[in-house]
mmCIF file of C-alpha atoms in Angstrom:
data_model
loop_
_atom_site.group_PDB
_atom_site.id
_atom_site.type_symbol
_atom_site.label_atom_id
_atom_site.label_comp_id
_atom_site.label_asym_id
_atom_site.label_seq_id
_atom_site.Cartn_x
_atom_site.Cartn_y
_atom_site.Cartn_z
ATOM 1 C CA UNK X 27 114.487 21.081 49.296
ATOM 2 C CA UNK X 28 114.574 17.819 51.163
ATOM 3 C CA UNK X 29 116.259 14.995 49.730
ATOM 4 C CA UNK X 30 112.725 13.375 48.925
ATOM 5 C CA UNK X 31 112.380 16.158 46.482
ATOM 6 C CA UNK X 32 115.632 15.779 45.054
ATOM 7 C CA UNK X 33 115.237 12.060 44.642
ATOM 8 C CA UNK X 34 111.598 12.125 43.106
ATOM 9 C CA UNK X 35 110.829 15.855 42.073
ATOM 10 C CA UNK X 36 108.937 18.416 43.940
ATOM 11 C CA UNK X 37 105.562 17.532 45.751
ATOM 12 C CA UNK X 38 102.787 17.955 43.731
ATOM 13 C CA UNK X 39 99.072 18.885 44.604
ATOM 14 C CA UNK X 40 96.802 15.583 44.564
ATOM 15 C CA UNK X 41 94.979 15.583 41.269
ATOM 16 C CA UNK X 42 91.204 17.247 42.005
ATOM 17 C CA UNK X 43 89.933 13.935 39.971
ATOM 18 C CA UNK X 44 90.307 10.513 39.106
ATOM 19 C CA UNK X 45 89.563 8.596 35.536
ATOM 20 C CA UNK X 46 87.977 5.179 36.157
ATOM 21 C CA UNK X 47 85.990 2.449 34.402
ATOM 22 C CA UNK X 48 82.123 3.551 34.536
ATOM 23 C CA UNK X 49 80.121 1.931 36.605
ATOM 24 C CA UNK X 50 75.906 1.798 35.813
ATOM 25 C CA UNK X 51 75.540 5.186 37.536
ATOM 26 C CA UNK X 52 78.984 6.777 35.915
ATOM 27 C CA UNK X 53 77.499 5.161 32.116
ATOM 28 C CA UNK X 54 74.322 6.952 32.889
ATOM 29 C CA UNK X 55 75.858 10.243 34.156
ATOM 30 C CA UNK X 56 78.227 10.179 30.767
ATOM 31 C CA UNK X 57 75.013 9.434 28.761
ATOM 32 C CA UNK X 58 73.351 12.343 29.859
ATOM 33 C CA UNK X 59 76.646 14.983 29.581
ATOM 34 C CA UNK X 60 76.760 13.730 26.285
ATOM 35 C CA UNK X 61 73.622 14.480 25.453
ATOM 36 C CA UNK X 62 73.847 18.032 26.966
ATOM 37 C CA UNK X 63 76.847 18.444 25.124
ATOM 38 C CA UNK X 64 76.458 17.086 21.593
ATOM 39 C CA UNK X 65 72.593 17.548 21.078
ATOM 40 C CA UNK X 66 72.004 20.474 23.264
ATOM 41 C CA UNK X 67 75.096 22.738 23.252
ATOM 42 C CA UNK X 68 76.317 21.525 20.124
ATOM 43 C CA UNK X 69 73.543 20.734 17.676
ATOM 44 C CA UNK X 70 75.731 18.031 16.414
ATOM 45 C CA UNK X 71 73.073 15.148 16.526
ATOM 46 C CA UNK X 72 69.356 15.354 15.916
ATOM 47 C CA UNK X 73 67.419 14.137 19.348
ATOM 48 C CA UNK X 74 70.090 11.476 20.564
ATOM 49 C CA UNK X 75 73.955 10.957 19.746
ATOM 50 C CA UNK X 76 73.662 7.004 20.928
ATOM 51 C CA UNK X 77 74.316 4.694 18.296
ATOM 52 C CA UNK X 78 75.407 0.811 17.931
ATOM 53 C CA UNK X 79 78.727 1.289 19.866
ATOM 54 C CA UNK X 80 76.239 2.118 22.970
ATOM 55 C CA UNK X 81 74.697 -1.275 22.711
ATOM 56 C CA UNK X 82 77.854 -3.422 22.149
ATOM 57 C CA UNK X 83 78.902 -5.385 25.453
ATOM 58 C CA UNK X 84 82.609 -5.010 24.782
ATOM 59 C CA UNK X 85 82.332 -0.814 24.743
ATOM 60 C CA UNK X 86 84.469 0.305 27.478
ATOM 61 C CA UNK X 87 83.396 3.884 29.124
ATOM 62 C CA UNK X 88 85.964 5.814 30.997
ATOM 63 C CA UNK X 89 84.788 8.398 33.232
ATOM 64 C CA UNK X 90 86.614 11.318 35.051
ATOM 65 C CA UNK X 91 85.412 12.060 38.272
ATOM 66 C CA UNK X 92 85.750 14.885 41.211
ATOM 67 C CA UNK X 93 86.548 14.232 44.658
ATOM 68 C CA UNK X 94 83.093 14.112 45.455
ATOM 69 C CA UNK X 95 82.242 11.575 42.653
ATOM 70 C CA UNK X 96 80.634 13.701 40.239
ATOM 71 C CA UNK X 97 81.390 12.805 36.749
ATOM 72 C CA UNK X 98 83.335 15.535 34.893
ATOM 73 C CA UNK X 99 83.849 13.908 31.740
ATOM 74 C CA UNK X 100 84.082 10.635 30.058
ATOM 75 C CA UNK X 101 85.095 9.019 26.663
ATOM 76 C CA UNK X 102 83.676 5.353 25.613
ATOM 77 C CA UNK X 103 86.328 2.970 23.480
ATOM 78 C CA UNK X 104 85.606 -0.393 21.841
ATOM 79 C CA UNK X 105 86.525 -2.601 19.048
ATOM 80 C CA UNK X 106 85.512 -1.947 15.723
ATOM 81 C CA UNK X 107 85.405 -5.391 13.951
ATOM 82 C CA UNK X 108 83.634 -8.192 15.206
ATOM 83 C CA UNK X 109 85.347 -10.517 16.070
ATOM 84 C CA UNK X 110 87.682 -8.261 17.693
ATOM 85 C CA UNK X 111 91.080 -8.317 15.321
ATOM 86 C CA UNK X 112 92.579 -5.566 17.333
ATOM 87 C CA UNK X 113 91.600 -2.336 15.735
ATOM 88 C CA UNK X 114 89.852 -0.143 18.188
ATOM 89 C CA UNK X 115 88.152 3.435 18.288
ATOM 90 C CA UNK X 116 87.574 5.806 20.860
ATOM 91 C CA UNK X 117 84.664 7.832 20.483
ATOM 92 C CA UNK X 118 82.520 10.820 22.410
ATOM 93 C CA UNK X 119 84.811 12.099 24.172
ATOM 94 C CA UNK X 120 83.094 14.493 26.460
ATOM 95 C CA UNK X 121 83.925 17.046 29.509
ATOM 96 C CA UNK X 122 81.372 19.115 31.327
ATOM 97 C CA UNK X 123 81.349 22.850 30.321
ATOM 98 C CA UNK X 124 82.128 23.889 33.663
ATOM 99 C CA UNK X 125 84.630 21.529 34.368
ATOM 100 C CA UNK X 126 86.778 23.013 30.968
ATOM 101 C CA UNK X 127 87.238 25.886 33.067
ATOM 102 C CA UNK X 128 88.317 24.411 36.171
ATOM 103 C CA UNK X 129 90.040 20.825 35.603
ATOM 104 C CA UNK X 130 91.693 21.677 32.191
ATOM 105 C CA UNK X 131 93.537 18.437 32.442
ATOM 106 C CA UNK X 132 90.406 16.461 32.549
ATOM 107 C CA UNK X 133 90.109 15.897 28.699
ATOM 108 C CA UNK X 134 93.932 14.804 28.504
ATOM 109 C CA UNK X 135 93.494 12.494 31.422
ATOM 110 C CA UNK X 136 90.799 10.768 29.502
ATOM 111 C CA UNK X 137 92.595 10.465 25.989
ATOM 112 C CA UNK X 138 95.755 8.775 27.896
ATOM 113 C CA UNK X 139 93.443 6.360 29.823
ATOM 114 C CA UNK X 140 91.583 5.608 26.694
ATOM 115 C CA UNK X 141 94.984 5.005 24.945
ATOM 116 C CA UNK X 142 96.132 2.880 27.903
ATOM 117 C CA UNK X 143 92.897 0.831 27.902
ATOM 118 C CA UNK X 144 93.439 0.372 24.277
ATOM 119 C CA UNK X 145 96.694 -1.102 24.427
ATOM 120 C CA UNK X 146 95.877 -3.151 27.433
ATOM 121 C CA UNK X 147 93.133 -4.899 25.470
ATOM 122 C CA UNK X 148 95.578 -6.012 22.910
ATOM 123 C CA UNK X 149 94.776 -3.179 20.402
ATOM 124 C CA UNK X 150 96.867 -2.938 17.647
ATOM 125 C CA UNK X 151 95.175 0.205 15.934
ATOM 126 C CA UNK X 152 93.594 2.967 18.010
ATOM 127 C CA UNK X 153 91.503 5.617 15.967
ATOM 128 C CA UNK X 154 88.780 8.237 16.537
ATOM 129 C CA UNK X 155 87.254 10.783 15.014
ATOM 130 C CA UNK X 156 87.676 14.328 16.066
ATOM 131 C CA UNK X 157 86.353 17.724 15.774
ATOM 132 C CA UNK X 158 88.813 19.753 13.474
ATOM 133 C CA UNK X 159 89.139 22.312 16.453
ATOM 134 C CA UNK X 160 90.691 19.497 18.641
ATOM 135 C CA UNK X 161 92.913 18.274 15.860
ATOM 136 C CA UNK X 162 95.822 20.177 17.872
ATOM 137 C CA UNK X 163 94.820 18.777 20.970
ATOM 138 C CA UNK X 164 95.260 15.208 19.711
ATOM 139 C CA UNK X 165 98.579 16.090 17.797
ATOM 140 C CA UNK X 166 100.051 17.403 20.947
ATOM 141 C CA UNK X 167 100.476 13.901 22.690
ATOM 142 C CA UNK X 168 101.173 11.910 19.315
ATOM 143 C CA UNK X 169 97.949 11.261 17.420
ATOM 144 C CA UNK X 170 98.385 11.412 13.677
ATOM 145 C CA UNK X 171 96.087 12.604 10.968
ATOM 146 C CA UNK X 172 95.167 10.102 8.975
ATOM 147 C CA UNK X 173 92.117 11.504 6.543
ATOM 148 C CA UNK X 174 88.972 14.004 6.951
ATOM 149 C CA UNK X 175 85.790 12.537 8.026
ATOM 150 C CA UNK X 176 82.406 12.942 8.250
ATOM 151 C CA UNK X 177 80.228 12.164 11.474
ATOM 152 C CA UNK X 178 76.563 13.250 11.551
ATOM 153 C CA UNK X 179 77.291 15.528 8.341
ATOM 154 C CA UNK X 180 79.747 17.589 10.204
ATOM 155 C CA UNK X 181 83.538 17.841 9.333
ATOM 156 C CA UNK X 182 85.479 15.743 11.364
ATOM 157 C CA UNK X 183 89.307 14.165 11.190
ATOM 158 C CA UNK X 184 90.389 10.689 11.437
ATOM 159 C CA UNK X 185 93.229 10.534 13.682
ATOM 160 C CA UNK X 186 95.286 7.564 15.004
ATOM 161 C CA UNK X 187 97.131 6.892 18.189
ATOM 162 C CA UNK X 188 100.571 5.173 17.518
ATOM 163 C CA UNK X 189 100.850 1.620 19.005
ATOM 164 C CA UNK X 190 104.307 0.219 18.468
ATOM 165 C CA UNK X 191 103.421 -3.220 19.880
ATOM 166 C CA UNK X 192 104.353 -4.857 16.900
ATOM 167 C CA UNK X 193 107.526 -2.714 16.105
ATOM 168 C CA UNK X 194 108.484 -3.334 19.843
ATOM 169 C CA UNK X 195 108.499 -7.081 19.314
ATOM 170 C CA UNK X 196 109.922 -7.043 16.368
ATOM 171 C CA UNK X 197 112.650 -4.924 17.402
ATOM 172 C CA UNK X 198 113.067 -7.675 20.525
ATOM 173 C CA UNK X 199 113.162 -10.547 18.869
ATOM 174 C CA UNK X 200 115.684 -9.207 15.939
ATOM 175 C CA UNK X 201 117.896 -7.871 17.973
ATOM 176 C CA UNK X 202 119.723 -10.764 19.029
ATOM 177 C CA UNK X 203 120.044 -11.914 15.526
#
């Protein structure tokens, strides 16, 4: 083992994908993938899964791209209120069916990126409604179950990411007292 490996850990393989804010083409690819998964594969929505969040200019779309630039998955997040009071929601997390087998870390990477993006944007609350089969996937990195919910007439679970900005600020401010 080299000194560098001792100091920083074992060398790792480069990640075969990266997550980034979607450009116009990436957003179009993300919308096509959403339709293929939510409408065609799952039958969750009739005809389209598009809604008012897609038309909100404050909505951020993040995509995971392979080394060749193909979109492997994506997620969108946006403020829930206008004006933005710090309550954000993530939704329409999707991973290409083929990438679910070959790039198992795409979903978790998109969720981490969405959490970081929401916090960087000043979110004080970040929530998502997820399908029941995904509850464990979200609980593993620390999301909390809030309540049962319905999306498109289908049972979902409202989950919340624990943003600790206010608690950390209060602790830092009160520490000297």
